[in-house]
Backbone as a ProteinNet text record, in pm:
[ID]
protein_1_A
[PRIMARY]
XXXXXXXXXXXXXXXXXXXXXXXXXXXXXXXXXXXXXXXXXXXXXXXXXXXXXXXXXXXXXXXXXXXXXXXXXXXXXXXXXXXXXXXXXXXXXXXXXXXXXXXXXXXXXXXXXXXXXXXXXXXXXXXXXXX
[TERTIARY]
84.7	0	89.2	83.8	125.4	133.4	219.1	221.8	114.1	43.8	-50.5	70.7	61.9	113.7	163.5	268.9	295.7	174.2	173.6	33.9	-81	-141.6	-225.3	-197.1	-111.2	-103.5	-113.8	-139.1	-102.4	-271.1	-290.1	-394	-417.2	-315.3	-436.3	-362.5	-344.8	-291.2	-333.7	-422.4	-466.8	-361.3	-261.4	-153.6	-72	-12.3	96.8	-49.9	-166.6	-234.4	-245	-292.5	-290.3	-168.9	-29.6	93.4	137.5	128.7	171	-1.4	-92.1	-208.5	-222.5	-280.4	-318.1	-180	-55.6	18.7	112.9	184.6	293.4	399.9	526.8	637.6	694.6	797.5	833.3	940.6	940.9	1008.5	1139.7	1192.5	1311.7	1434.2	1583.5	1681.6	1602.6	1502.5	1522.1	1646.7	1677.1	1747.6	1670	1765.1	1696.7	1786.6	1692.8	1774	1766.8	1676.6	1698.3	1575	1620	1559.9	1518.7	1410.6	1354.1	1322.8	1332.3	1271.6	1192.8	1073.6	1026.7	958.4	983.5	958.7	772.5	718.8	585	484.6	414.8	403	374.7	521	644.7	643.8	686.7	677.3	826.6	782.5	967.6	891.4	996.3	992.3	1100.9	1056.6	1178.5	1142.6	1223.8	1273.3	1311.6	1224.8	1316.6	1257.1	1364.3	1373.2	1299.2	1173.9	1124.2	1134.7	1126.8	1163	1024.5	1085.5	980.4	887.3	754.4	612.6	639	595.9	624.5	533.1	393.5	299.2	299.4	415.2	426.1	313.6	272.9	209.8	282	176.1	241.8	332.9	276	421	519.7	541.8	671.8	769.7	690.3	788.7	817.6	709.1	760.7	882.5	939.5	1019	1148	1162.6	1256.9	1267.9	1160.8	1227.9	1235	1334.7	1303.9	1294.7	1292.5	1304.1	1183	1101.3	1008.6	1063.3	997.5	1057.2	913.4	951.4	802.3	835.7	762.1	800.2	690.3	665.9	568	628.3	524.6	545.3	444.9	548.5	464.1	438.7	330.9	277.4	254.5	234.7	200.2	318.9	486.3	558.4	564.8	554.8	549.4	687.1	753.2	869.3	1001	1125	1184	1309.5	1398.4	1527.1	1626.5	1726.9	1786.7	1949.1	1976.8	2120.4	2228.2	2330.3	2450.6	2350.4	2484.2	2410.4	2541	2461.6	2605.1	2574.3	2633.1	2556.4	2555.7	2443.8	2398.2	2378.4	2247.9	2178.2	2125.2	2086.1	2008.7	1933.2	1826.9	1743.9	1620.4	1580.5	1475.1	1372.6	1211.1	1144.5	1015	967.3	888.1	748.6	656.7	534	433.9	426.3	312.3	265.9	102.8	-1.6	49.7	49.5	114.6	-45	-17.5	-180	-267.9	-311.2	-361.5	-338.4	-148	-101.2	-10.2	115.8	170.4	361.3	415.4	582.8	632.6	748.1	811.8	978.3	1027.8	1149.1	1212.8	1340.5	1460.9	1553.4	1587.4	1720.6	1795	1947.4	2010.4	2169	2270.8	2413.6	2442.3	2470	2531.7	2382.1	2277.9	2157.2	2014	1996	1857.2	1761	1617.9	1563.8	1433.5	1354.2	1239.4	1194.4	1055.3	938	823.6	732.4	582.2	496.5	440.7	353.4	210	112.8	-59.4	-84	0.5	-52.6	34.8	13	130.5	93.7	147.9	75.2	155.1	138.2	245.9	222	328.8	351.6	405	447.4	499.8	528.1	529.2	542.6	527.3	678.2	720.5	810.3	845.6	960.8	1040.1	1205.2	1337.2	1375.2	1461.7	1580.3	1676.3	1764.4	1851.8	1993.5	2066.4	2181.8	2341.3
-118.2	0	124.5	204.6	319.2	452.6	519.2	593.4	710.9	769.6	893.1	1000.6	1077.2	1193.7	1319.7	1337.6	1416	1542.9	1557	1672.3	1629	1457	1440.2	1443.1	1496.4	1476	1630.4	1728.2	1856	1899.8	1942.5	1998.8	2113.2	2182.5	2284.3	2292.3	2161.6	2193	2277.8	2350.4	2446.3	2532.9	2580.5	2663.4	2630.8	2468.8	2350.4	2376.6	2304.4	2299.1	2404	2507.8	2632.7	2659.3	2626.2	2610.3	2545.1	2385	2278.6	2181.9	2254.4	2152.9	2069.1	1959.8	1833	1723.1	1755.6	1672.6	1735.8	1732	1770.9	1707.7	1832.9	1762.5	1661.9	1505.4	1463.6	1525.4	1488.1	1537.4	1490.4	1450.5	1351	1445.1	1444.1	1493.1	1632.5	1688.6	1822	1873.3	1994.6	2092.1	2081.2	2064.7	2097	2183.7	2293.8	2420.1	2420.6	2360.5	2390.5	2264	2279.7	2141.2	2204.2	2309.3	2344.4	2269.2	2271.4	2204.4	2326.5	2334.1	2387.6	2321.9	2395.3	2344.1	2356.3	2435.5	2416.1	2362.8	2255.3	2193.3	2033.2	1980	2011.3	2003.5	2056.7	2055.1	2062	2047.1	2014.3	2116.5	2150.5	2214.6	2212.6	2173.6	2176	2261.4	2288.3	2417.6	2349.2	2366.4	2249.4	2356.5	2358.1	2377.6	2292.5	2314.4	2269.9	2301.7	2240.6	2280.5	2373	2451.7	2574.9	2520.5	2493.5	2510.8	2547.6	2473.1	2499.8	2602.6	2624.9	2737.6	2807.2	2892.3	2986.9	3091.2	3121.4	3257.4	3372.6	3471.5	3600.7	3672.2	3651.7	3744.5	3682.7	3548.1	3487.9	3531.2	3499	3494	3636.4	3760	3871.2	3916.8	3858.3	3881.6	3802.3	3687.3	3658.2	3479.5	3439.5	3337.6	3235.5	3137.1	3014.8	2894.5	2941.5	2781.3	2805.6	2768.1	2700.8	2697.2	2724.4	2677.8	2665.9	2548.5	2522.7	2490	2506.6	2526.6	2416.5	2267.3	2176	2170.7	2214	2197.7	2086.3	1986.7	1885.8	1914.5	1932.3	1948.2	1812.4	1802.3	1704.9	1607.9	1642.5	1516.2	1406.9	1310.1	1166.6	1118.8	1094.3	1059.1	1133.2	1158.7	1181.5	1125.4	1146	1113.4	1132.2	1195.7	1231.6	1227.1	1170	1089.7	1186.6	1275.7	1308.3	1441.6	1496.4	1632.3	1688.1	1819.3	1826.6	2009.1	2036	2123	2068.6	2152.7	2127.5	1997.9	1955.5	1851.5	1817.8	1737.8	1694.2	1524	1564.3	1426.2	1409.7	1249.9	1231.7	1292.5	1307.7	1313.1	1232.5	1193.9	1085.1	1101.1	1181.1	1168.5	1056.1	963.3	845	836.8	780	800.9	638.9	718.1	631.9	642.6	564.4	576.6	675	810.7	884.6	995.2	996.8	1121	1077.9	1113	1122.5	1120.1	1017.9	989.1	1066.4	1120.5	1185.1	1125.1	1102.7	1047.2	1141.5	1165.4	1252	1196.1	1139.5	1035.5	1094.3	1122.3	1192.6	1119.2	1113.2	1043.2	1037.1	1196.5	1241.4	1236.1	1260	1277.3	1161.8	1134.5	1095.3	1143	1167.1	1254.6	1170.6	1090.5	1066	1137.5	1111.5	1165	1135	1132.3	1102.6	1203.6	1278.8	1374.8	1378.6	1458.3	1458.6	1491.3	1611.7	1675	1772.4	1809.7	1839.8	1939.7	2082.8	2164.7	2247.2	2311.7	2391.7	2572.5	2574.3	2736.4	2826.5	2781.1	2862.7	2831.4	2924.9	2859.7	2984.6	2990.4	3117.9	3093.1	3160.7	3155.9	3237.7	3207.8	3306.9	3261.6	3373.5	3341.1	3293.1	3181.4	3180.1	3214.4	3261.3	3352.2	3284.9
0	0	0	-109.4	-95.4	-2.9	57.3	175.1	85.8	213	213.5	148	109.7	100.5	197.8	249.6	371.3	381.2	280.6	351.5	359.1	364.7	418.2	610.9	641.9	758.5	848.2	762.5	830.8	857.3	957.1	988	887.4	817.8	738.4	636.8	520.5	423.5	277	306.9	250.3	168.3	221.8	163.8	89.5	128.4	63.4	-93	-88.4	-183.7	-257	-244.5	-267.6	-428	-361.1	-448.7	-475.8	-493.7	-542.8	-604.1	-588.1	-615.8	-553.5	-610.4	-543.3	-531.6	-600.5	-587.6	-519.5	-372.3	-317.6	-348.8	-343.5	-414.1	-300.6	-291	-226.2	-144.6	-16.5	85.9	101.5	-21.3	-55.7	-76.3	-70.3	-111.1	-47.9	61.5	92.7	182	157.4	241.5	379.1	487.7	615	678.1	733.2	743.1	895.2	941.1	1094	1127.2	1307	1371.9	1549.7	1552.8	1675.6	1742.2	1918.1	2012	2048.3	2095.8	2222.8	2331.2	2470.1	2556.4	2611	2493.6	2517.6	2421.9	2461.6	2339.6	2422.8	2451.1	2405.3	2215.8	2143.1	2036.1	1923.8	1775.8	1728.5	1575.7	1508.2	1403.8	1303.6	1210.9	1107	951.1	927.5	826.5	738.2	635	487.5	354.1	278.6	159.5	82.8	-8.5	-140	-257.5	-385.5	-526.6	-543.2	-596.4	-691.3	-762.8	-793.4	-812.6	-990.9	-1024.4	-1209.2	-1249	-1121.7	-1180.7	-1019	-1011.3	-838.8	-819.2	-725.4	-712.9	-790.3	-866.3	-943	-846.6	-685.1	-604.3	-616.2	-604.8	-591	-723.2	-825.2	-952.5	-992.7	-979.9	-989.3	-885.3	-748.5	-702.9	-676.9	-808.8	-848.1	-774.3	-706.3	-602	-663.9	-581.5	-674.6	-605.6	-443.9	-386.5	-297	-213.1	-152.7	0	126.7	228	320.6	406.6	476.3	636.3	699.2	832.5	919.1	883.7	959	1085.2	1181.2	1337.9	1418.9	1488	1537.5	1670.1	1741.5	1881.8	1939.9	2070.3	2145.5	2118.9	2132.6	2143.4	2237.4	2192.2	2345.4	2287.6	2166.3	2132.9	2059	2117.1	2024.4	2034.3	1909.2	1935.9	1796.8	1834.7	1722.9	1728.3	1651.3	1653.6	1557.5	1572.7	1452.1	1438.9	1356.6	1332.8	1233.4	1183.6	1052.5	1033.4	873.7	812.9	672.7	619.6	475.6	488	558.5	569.5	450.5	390.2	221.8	325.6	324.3	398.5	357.1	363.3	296.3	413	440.2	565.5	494.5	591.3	601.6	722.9	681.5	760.5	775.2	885.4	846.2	1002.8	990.5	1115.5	1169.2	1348.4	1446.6	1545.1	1550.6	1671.7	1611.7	1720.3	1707.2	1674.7	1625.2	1582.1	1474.4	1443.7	1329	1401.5	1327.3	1346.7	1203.2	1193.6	1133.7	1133.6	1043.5	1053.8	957.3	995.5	913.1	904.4	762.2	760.6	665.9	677.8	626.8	657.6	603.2	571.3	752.9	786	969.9	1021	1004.7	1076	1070.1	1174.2	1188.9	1312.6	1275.1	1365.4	1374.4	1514.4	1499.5	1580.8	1566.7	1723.8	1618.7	1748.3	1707.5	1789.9	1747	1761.9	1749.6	1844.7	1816.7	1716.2	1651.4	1559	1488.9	1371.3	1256.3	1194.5	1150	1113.5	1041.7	982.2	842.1	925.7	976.6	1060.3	1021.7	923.6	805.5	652.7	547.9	401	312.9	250.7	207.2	78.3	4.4	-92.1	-80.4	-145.7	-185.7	-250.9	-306.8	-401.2	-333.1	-381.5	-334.6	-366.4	-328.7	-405.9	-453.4
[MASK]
+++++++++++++++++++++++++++++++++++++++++++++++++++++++++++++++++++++++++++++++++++++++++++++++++++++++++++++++++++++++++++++++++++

């Protein structure tokens, strides 16, 4: 059986849809730019780079951008654990339903990152150029 699609897992993927349609690009070979803890929540956040949208919003392309960046934040952590760490991360991510919430895995050459979370939500989602 084929995996759901990572944005079947976000509480308001409205915006991901919005700019990629009905098909989101895979979460494969992304840039991961950063890896938040907070302590309320407790909750985790990660920062990943996506490929540019073959049909972008008229703001994006009138201001030159070309990469995609999305900000899914998981609330309610009961698990985590994350092994190595680097820079210029390139990792696959992997959203799939664990009980009643959602596990997230980040596997990357120096990095791997799990946890399982209530709930998953896109807190941010923006474009740039990159230079």
């Amino acid at each position: 059986m084929p995996l759901e699609p990572w944005s079947a897992h976000l509480l308001n993927p409205e915006g991901e849809k919005a700019v990629y349609g009905a098909t989101p690009p895979p979460l494969t070979a992304v840039r991961l730019r950063q890896l938040t803890l907070h302590e309320d929540g407790p909750a985790l956040t990660l920062r990943l780079d996506l490929p540019y949208p073959a049909d972008p919003p008229r703001k994006w392309a009138a201001q030159g951008c070309d990469t995609v960046q999305i900000e899914p934040a998981f609330t309610g952590l009961s698990a985590l654990a994350l092994h190595g760490f680097g820079t210029e991360i390139t990792a696959d991510v992997t959203l799939t339903a664990a009980g009643d919430g959602v596990a997230v895995h980040v596997t990357a050459p120096e990095t791997t990152a799990e946890a399982v979370a209530r709930t998953v939500y896109l807190a941010a989602l923006r474009a740039y150029a990159q230079e």
